[in-house]
Coordinates of C-alpha atoms in Angstrom, one line a residue:
X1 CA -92.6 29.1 123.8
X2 CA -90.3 29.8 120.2
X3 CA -89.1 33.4 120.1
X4 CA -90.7 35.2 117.9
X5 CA -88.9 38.3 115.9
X6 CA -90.7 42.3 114.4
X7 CA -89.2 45.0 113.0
X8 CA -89.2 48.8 114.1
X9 CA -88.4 51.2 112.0
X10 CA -85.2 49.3 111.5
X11 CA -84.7 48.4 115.0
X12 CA -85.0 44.4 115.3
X13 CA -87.6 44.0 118.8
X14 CA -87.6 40.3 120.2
X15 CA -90.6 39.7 122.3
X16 CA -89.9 36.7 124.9
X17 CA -91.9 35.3 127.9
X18 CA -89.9 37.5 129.8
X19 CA -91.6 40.3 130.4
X20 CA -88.6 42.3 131.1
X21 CA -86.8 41.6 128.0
X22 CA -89.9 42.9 125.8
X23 CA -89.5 46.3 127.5
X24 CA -85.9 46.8 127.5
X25 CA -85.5 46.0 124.1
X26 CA -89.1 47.8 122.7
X27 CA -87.3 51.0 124.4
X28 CA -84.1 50.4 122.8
X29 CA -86.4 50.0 119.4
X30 CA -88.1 53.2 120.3
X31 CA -84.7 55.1 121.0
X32 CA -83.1 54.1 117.9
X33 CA -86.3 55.3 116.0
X34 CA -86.5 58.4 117.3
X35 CA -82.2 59.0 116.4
X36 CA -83.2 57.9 112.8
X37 CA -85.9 60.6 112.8
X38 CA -83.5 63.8 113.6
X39 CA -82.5 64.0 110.4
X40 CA -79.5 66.6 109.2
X41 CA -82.3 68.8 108.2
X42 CA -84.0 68.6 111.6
X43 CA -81.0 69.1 113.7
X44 CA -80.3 72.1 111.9
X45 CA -83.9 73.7 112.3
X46 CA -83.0 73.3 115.8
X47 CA -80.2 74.6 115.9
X48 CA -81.4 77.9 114.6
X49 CA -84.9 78.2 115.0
X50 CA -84.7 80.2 118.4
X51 CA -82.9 82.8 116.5
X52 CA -85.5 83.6 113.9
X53 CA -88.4 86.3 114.3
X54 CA -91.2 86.9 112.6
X55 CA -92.0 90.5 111.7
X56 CA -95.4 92.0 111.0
X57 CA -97.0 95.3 110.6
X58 CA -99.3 98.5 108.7
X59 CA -97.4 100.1 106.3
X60 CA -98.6 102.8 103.6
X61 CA -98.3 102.1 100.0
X62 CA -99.0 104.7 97.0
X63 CA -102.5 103.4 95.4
X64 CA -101.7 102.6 91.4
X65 CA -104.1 104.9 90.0
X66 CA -103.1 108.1 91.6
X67 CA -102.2 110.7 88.6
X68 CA -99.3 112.8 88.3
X69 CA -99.5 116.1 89.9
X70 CA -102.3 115.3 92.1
X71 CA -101.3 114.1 95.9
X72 CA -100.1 110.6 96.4
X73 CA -103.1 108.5 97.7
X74 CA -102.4 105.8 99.8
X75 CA -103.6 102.8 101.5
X76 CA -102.9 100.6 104.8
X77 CA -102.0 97.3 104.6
X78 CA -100.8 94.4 106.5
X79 CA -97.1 93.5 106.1
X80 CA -95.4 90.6 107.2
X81 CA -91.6 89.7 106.9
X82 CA -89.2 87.6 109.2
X83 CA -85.3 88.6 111.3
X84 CA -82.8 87.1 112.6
X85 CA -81.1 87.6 115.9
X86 CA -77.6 88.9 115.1
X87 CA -77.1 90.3 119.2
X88 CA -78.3 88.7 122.7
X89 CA -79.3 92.4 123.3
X90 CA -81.3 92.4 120.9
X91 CA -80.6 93.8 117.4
X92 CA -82.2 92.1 114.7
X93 CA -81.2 92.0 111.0
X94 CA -83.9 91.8 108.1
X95 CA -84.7 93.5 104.7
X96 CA -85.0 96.9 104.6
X97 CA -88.5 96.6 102.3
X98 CA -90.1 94.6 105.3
X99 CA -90.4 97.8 107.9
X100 CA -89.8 100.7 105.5
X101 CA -92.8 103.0 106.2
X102 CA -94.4 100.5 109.1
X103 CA -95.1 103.0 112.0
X104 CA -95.3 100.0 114.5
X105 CA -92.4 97.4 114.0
X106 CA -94.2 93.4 116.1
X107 CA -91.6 91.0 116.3
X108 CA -92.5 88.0 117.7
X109 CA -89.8 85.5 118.8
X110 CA -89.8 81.6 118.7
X111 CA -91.8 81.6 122.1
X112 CA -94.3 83.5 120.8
X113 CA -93.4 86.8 123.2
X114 CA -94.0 89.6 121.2
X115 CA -92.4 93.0 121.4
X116 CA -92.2 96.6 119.6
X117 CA -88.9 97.3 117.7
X118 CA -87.2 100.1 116.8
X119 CA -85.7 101.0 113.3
X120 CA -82.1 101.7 114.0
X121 CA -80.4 101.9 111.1
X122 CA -80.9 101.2 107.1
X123 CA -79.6 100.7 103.8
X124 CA -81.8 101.6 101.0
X125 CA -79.2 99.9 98.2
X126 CA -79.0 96.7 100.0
X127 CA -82.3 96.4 101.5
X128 CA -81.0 95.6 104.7
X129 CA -82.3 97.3 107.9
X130 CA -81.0 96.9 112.0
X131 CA -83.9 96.8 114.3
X132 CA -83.7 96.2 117.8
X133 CA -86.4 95.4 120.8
X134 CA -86.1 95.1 124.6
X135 CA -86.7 91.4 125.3
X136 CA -85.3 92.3 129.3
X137 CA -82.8 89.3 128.7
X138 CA -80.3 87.6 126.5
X139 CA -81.6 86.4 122.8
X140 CA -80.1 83.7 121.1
X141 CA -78.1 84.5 118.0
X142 CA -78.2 82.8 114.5
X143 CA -75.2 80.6 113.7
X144 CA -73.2 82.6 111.4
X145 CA -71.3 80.4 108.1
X146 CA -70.1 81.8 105.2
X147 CA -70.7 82.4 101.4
X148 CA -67.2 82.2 100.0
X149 CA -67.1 78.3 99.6
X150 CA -71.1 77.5 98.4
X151 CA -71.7 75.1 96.2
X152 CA -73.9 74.2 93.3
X153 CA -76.4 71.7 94.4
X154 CA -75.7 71.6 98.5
X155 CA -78.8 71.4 100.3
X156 CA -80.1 74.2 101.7
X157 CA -83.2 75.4 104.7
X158 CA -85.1 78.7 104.0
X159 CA -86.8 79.4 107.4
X160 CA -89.8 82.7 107.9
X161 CA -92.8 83.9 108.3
X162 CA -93.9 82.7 104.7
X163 CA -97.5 84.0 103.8
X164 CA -98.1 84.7 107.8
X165 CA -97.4 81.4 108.4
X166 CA -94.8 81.6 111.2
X167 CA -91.6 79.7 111.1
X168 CA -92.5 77.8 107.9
X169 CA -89.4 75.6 107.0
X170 CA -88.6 74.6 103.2
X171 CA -85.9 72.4 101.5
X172 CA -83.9 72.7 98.7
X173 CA -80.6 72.8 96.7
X174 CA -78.6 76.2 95.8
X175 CA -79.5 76.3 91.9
X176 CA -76.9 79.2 90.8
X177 CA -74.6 81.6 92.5
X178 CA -73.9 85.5 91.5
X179 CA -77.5 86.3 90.3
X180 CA -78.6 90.0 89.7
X181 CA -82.2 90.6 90.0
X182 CA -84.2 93.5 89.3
X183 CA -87.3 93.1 90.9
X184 CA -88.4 96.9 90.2
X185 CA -87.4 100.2 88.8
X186 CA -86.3 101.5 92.2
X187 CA -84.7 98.4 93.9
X188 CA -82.3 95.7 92.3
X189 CA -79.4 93.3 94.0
X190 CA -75.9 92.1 92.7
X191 CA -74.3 89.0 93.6
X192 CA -77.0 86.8 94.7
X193 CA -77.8 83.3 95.9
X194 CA -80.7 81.1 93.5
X195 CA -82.5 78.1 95.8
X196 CA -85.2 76.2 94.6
X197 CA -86.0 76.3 98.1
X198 CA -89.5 77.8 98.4
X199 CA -89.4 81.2 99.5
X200 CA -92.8 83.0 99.4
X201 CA -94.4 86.5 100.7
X202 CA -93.4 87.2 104.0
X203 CA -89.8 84.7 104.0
X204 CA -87.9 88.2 103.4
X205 CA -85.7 89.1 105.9
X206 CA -85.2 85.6 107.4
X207 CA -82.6 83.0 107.1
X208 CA -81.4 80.7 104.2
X209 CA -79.5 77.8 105.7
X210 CA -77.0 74.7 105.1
X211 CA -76.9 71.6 106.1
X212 CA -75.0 72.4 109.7
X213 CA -77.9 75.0 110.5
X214 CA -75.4 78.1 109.8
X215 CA -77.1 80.9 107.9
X216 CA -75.3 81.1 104.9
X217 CA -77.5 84.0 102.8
X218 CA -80.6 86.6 104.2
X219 CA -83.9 85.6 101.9
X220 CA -84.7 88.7 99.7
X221 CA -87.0 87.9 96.6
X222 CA -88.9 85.7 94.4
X223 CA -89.4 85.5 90.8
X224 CA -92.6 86.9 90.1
X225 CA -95.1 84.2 88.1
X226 CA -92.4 81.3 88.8
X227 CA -92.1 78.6 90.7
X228 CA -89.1 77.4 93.2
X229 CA -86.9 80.6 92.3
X230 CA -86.4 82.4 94.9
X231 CA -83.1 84.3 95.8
X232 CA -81.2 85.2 98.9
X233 CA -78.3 87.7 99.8
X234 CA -74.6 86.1 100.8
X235 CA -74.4 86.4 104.3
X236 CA -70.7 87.7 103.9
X237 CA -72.3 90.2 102.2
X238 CA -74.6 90.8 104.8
X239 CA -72.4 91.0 107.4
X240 CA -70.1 93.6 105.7
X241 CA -73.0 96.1 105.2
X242 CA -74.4 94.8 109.4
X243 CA -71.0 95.9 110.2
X244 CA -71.4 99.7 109.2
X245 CA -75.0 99.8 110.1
X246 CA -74.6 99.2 113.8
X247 CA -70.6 100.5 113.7
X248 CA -69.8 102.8 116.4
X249 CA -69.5 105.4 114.1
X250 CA -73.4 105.0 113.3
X251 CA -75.1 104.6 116.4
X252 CA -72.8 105.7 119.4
X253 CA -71.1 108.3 117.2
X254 CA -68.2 107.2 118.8
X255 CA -64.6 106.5 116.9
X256 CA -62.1 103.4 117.1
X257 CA -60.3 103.7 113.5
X258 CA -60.2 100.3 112.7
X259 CA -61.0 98.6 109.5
X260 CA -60.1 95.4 108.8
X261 CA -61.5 91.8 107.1
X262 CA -62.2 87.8 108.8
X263 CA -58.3 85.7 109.1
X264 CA -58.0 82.7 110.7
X265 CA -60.0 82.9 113.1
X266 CA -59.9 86.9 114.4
X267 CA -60.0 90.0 112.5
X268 CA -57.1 90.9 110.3
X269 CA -56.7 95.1 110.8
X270 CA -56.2 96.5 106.8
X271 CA -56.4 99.9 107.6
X272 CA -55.9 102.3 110.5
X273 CA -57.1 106.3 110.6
X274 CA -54.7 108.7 111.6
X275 CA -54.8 110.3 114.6
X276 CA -57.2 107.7 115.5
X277 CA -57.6 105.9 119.0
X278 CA -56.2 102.8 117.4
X279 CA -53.1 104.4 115.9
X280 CA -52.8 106.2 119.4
X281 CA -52.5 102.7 121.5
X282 CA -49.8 101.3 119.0
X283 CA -52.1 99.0 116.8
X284 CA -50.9 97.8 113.4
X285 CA -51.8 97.1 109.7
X286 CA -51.6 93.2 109.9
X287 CA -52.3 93.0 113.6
X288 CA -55.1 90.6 114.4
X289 CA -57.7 91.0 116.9
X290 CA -59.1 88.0 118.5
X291 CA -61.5 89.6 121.1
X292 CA -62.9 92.7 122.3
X293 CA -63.9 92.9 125.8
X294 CA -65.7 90.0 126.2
X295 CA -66.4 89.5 122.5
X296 CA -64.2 87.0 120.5
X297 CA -63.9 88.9 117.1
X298 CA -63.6 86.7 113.9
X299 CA -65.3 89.7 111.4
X300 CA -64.9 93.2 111.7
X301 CA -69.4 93.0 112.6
X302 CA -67.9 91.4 115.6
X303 CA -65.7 94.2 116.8
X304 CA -68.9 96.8 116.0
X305 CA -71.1 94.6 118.1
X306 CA -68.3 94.8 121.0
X307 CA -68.5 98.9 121.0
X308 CA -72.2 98.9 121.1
X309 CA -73.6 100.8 124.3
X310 CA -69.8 102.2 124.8
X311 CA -69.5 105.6 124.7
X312 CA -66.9 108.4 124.3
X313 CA -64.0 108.0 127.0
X314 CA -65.0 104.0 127.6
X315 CA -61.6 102.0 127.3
X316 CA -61.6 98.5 125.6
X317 CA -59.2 96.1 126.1
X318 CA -57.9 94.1 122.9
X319 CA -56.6 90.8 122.3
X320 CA -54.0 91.2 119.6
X321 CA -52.0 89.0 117.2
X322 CA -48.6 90.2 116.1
X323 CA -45.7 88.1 115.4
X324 CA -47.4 84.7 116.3
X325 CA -47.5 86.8 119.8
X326 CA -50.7 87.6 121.7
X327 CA -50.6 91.0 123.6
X328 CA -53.2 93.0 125.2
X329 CA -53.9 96.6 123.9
X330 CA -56.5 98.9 125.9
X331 CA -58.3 101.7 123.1
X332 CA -60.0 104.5 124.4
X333 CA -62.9 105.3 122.4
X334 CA -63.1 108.8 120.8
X335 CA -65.9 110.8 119.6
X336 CA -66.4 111.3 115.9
X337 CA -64.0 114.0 114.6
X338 CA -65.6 116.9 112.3
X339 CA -64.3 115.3 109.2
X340 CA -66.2 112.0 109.8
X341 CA -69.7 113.0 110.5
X342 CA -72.2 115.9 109.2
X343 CA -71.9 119.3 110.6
X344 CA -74.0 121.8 112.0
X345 CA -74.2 123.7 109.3
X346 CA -75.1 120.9 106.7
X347 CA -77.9 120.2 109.0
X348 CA -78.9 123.7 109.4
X349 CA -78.3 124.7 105.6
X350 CA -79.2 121.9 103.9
X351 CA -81.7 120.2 106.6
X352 CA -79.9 116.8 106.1
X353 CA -76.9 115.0 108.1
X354 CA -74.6 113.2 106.6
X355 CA -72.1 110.2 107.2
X356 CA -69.3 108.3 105.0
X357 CA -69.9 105.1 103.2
X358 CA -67.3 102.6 102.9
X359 CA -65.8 102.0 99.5
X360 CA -66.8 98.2 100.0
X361 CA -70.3 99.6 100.7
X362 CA -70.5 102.0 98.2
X363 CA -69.0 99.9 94.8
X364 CA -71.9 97.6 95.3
X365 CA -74.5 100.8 93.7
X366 CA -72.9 100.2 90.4
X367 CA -72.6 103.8 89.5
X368 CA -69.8 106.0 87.8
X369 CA -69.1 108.0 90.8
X370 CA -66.2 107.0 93.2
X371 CA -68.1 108.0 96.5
X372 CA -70.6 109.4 98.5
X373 CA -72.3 110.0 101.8
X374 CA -75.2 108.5 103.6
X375 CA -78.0 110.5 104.2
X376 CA -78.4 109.3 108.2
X377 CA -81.7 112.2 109.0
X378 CA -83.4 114.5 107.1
X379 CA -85.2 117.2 109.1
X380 CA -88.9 117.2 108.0
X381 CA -89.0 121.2 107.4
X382 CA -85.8 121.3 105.6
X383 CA -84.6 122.2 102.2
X384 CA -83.8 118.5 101.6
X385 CA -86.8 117.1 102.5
X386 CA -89.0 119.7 100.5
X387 CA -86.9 117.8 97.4
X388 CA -87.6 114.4 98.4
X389 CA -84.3 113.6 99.6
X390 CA -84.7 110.4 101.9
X391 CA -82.6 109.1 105.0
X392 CA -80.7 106.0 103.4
X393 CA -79.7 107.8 99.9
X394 CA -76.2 108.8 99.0
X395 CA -75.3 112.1 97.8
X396 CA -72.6 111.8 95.1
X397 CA -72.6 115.5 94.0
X398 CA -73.1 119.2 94.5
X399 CA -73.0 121.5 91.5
X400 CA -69.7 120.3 89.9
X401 CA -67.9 119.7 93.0
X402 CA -67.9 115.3 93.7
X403 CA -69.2 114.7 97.4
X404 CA -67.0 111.7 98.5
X405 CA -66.2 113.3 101.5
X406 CA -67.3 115.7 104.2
X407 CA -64.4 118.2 103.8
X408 CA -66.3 117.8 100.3
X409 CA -69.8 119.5 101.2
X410 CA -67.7 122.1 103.8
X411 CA -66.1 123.0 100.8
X412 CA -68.9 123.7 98.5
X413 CA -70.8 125.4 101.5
X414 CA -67.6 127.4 102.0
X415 CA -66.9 128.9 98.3
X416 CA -67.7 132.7 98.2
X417 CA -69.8 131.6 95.2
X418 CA -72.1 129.7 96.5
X419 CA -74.5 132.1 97.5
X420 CA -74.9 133.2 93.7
X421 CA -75.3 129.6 92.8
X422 CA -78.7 128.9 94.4
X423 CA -80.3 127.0 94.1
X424 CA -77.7 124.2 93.7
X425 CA -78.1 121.2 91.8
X426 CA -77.7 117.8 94.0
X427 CA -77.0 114.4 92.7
X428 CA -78.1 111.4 94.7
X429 CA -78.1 107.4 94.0
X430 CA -81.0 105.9 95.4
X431 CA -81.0 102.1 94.9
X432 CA -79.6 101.8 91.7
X433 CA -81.0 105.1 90.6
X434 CA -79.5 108.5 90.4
X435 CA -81.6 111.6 90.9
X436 CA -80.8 114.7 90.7
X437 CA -82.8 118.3 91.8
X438 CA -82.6 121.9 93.2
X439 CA -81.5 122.8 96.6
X440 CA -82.1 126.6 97.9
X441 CA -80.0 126.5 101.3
X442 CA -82.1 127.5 104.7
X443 CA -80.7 130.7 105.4
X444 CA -82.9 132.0 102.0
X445 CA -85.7 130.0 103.2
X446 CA -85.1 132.0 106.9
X447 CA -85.8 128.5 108.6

């Protein structure tokens, strides 16, 4: 009987009397199809995917037709949005406009378990919010790349929750790099990322990928009325502003004194505080920290996520670089000193506490002042909140006194004229905004 010869999917399969030969070699065929099918595009889906929730919600939003003067009306409606996994404990990253005003935070992970998150922390200017939720056991996190060597025309993956449509993969090239955007009077970005990858209604918040299945950029907008632009923040950008919002400082109000920036492969320290746990164990201005506790540090997010759940007291050990010489350093964490977080007073007079924002941080606003402070809470029967001021803005300014600092506000608080000065005049930036109003202190209001 002649041998006779078919193709599969570029596989060569030779059928023969034997019965044995047709099967080893239509499984071969079947094997080397299947390779051919996992694409670059595929493996890097699947190398991500399980680090990608979708994020839905009711949230409030001021009807258009609601007149000055007259209380804001508002309506409910459904919001959707997507995260990434950034911590196995938990803590998600997305855009701040996907859970701002969204009582009850669902996140839904790749295995369709669904939980309840909490909003952590915020930034209003950059859109980017922490939340975290309670899975009960270790998340997987999104492979983390970089935005300092993209290039025109690689391929990239946006991945989200487009139009309610979970996990919804695109394709597409990066068409520009360093866009601004102002996608409304209140809210505009610097410094981002065009794809023509489509990115629709509900993608903010999730990943933009390359080609290895690292997320290279967070997805943040689309261009109203056009088709395939959509836009996506650098992740190194991301990661600076992740760092801060789930620092030590932030969320355990706890103190290490270390500042530093990514180095062959650790964490390169630029700056140490004084007086500082880290200048009190020895560490040094061109040290480099590989690892933190368990944590291998290669970005100073890293070294945040290793302090997270410490508290005051806990000791750390540290793997250190100095003079091509690896040595072991153990910081004892300290609680925030006075001049690094909001007083009592400011939250008792003013009804508002406050925090630093880094200079990194705070240059991206774009404004004429050199500083400010973080509005972290705002107590709802408080002179601040009775003039709009939000959690998330920065206050720049008190009368003619800058506020860069805390020592700043104590100051103005302190002066033996302040009490004639009341109410004060504040300055905040909000987005890329700066507002201004009148503040009468509590102890005229007798709060």
């Amino acid at each position: 009987m002649p041998y006779r010869f078919s193709r599969c999917r570029g596989a060569v399969r030779w059928a023969s009397a034997g019965l044995a030969i047709t099967l080893l070699v239509g499984s071969v065929c079947a094997t080397r199809a299947a390779e051919l099918r996992r694409t670059p595009i595929v493996q890097a889906v699947d190398r991500a995917k399980t680090a990608i929730v979708n994020i839905h919600g009711e949230k409030s939003v001021p009807v258009d037709d609601a007149h000055a003067g007259q209380p804001e009306n508002l309506r409910r409606v459904n919001g959707m949005g997507t995260g990434v996994v950034i911590d196995p404990r938990g803590y998600i990253v997305t855009n701040h406009h996907v859970v701002d005003n969204v009582p009850r935070i669902n996140v839904t992970l790749a295995d369709e378990s669904t939980y309840i998150a909490d909003l952590i922390s915020y930034d209003v200017a950059t859109d980017l919010a922490i939340i975290h939720i309670d899975a009960g056991h270790a998340l997987p996190v999104i492979p983390i790349g970089t935005s300092s060597d993209l290039m025109l025309g690689e391929t990239v993956i946006a991945v989200g929750n487009a139009y309610g449509y979970s996990h919804t993969v695109t394709q597409g090239i990066i068409s520009a790099l360093h866009r601004s955007v102002q996608v409304s009077d209140m809210q505009g970005y610097d410094d981002l990322i065009q794809t023509d990858a489509a990115i629709n209604p509900g993608n903010s918040g999730g990943p933009l990928l390359n080609i290895d299945g690292d997320m290279i950029g967070v997805n943040v907008a689309v261009r109203a009325g056009a088709q395939l632009i959509g836009f996506a923040i650098p992740v190194d950008n991301v990661l600076d502003i992740v760092a801060d919002l789930i620092s030590s400082r932030r969320l355990g109000q706890t103190w290490h004194g270390v500042t530093g920036k990514p180095h062959d492969g650790g964490m390169i320290v630029t700056e140490i505080d004084d007086d500082s746990p880290a200048a009190t164990i020895g560490l040094k201005v061109g040290d480099v920290i590989t690892s933190a506790g368990e944590q291998s540090i290669a970005r100073p997010v890293d070294l945040e996520r290793a302090m997270l759940g410490h508290h005051s007291g806990d000791e750390v050990s540290l793997a250190v670089e100095r003079d091509r010489h690896t040595t072991s350093l153990n910081i004892v964490l300290a609680a925030v000193p006075d001049r690094h977080k909001s007083s009592d007073t400011t939250w008792e007079q003013l009804g508002m506490k406050l925090a630093p924002m880094p200079e990194t941080q705070f240059n991206r606003l774009g404004t004429r002042y050199r500083g400010g402070l973080t509005v972290t809470a705002v107590r709802t029967d408080g002179p601040a909140a009775r003039q709009g001021i939000r959690r998330g803005d920065v206050l720049v300014g008190m009368h003619r006194w800058e506020t860069t600092s805390m020592s700043h506000v104590s100051y103005v608080l302190a002066r033996p004229e302040f009490a004639k000065l009341e109410p004060i005049k504040f300055y905040i930036v909000r987005g890329h905004e700066t507002l201004s109003g009148q503040l009468t202190v509590a102890r005229r209001d007798r709060l």
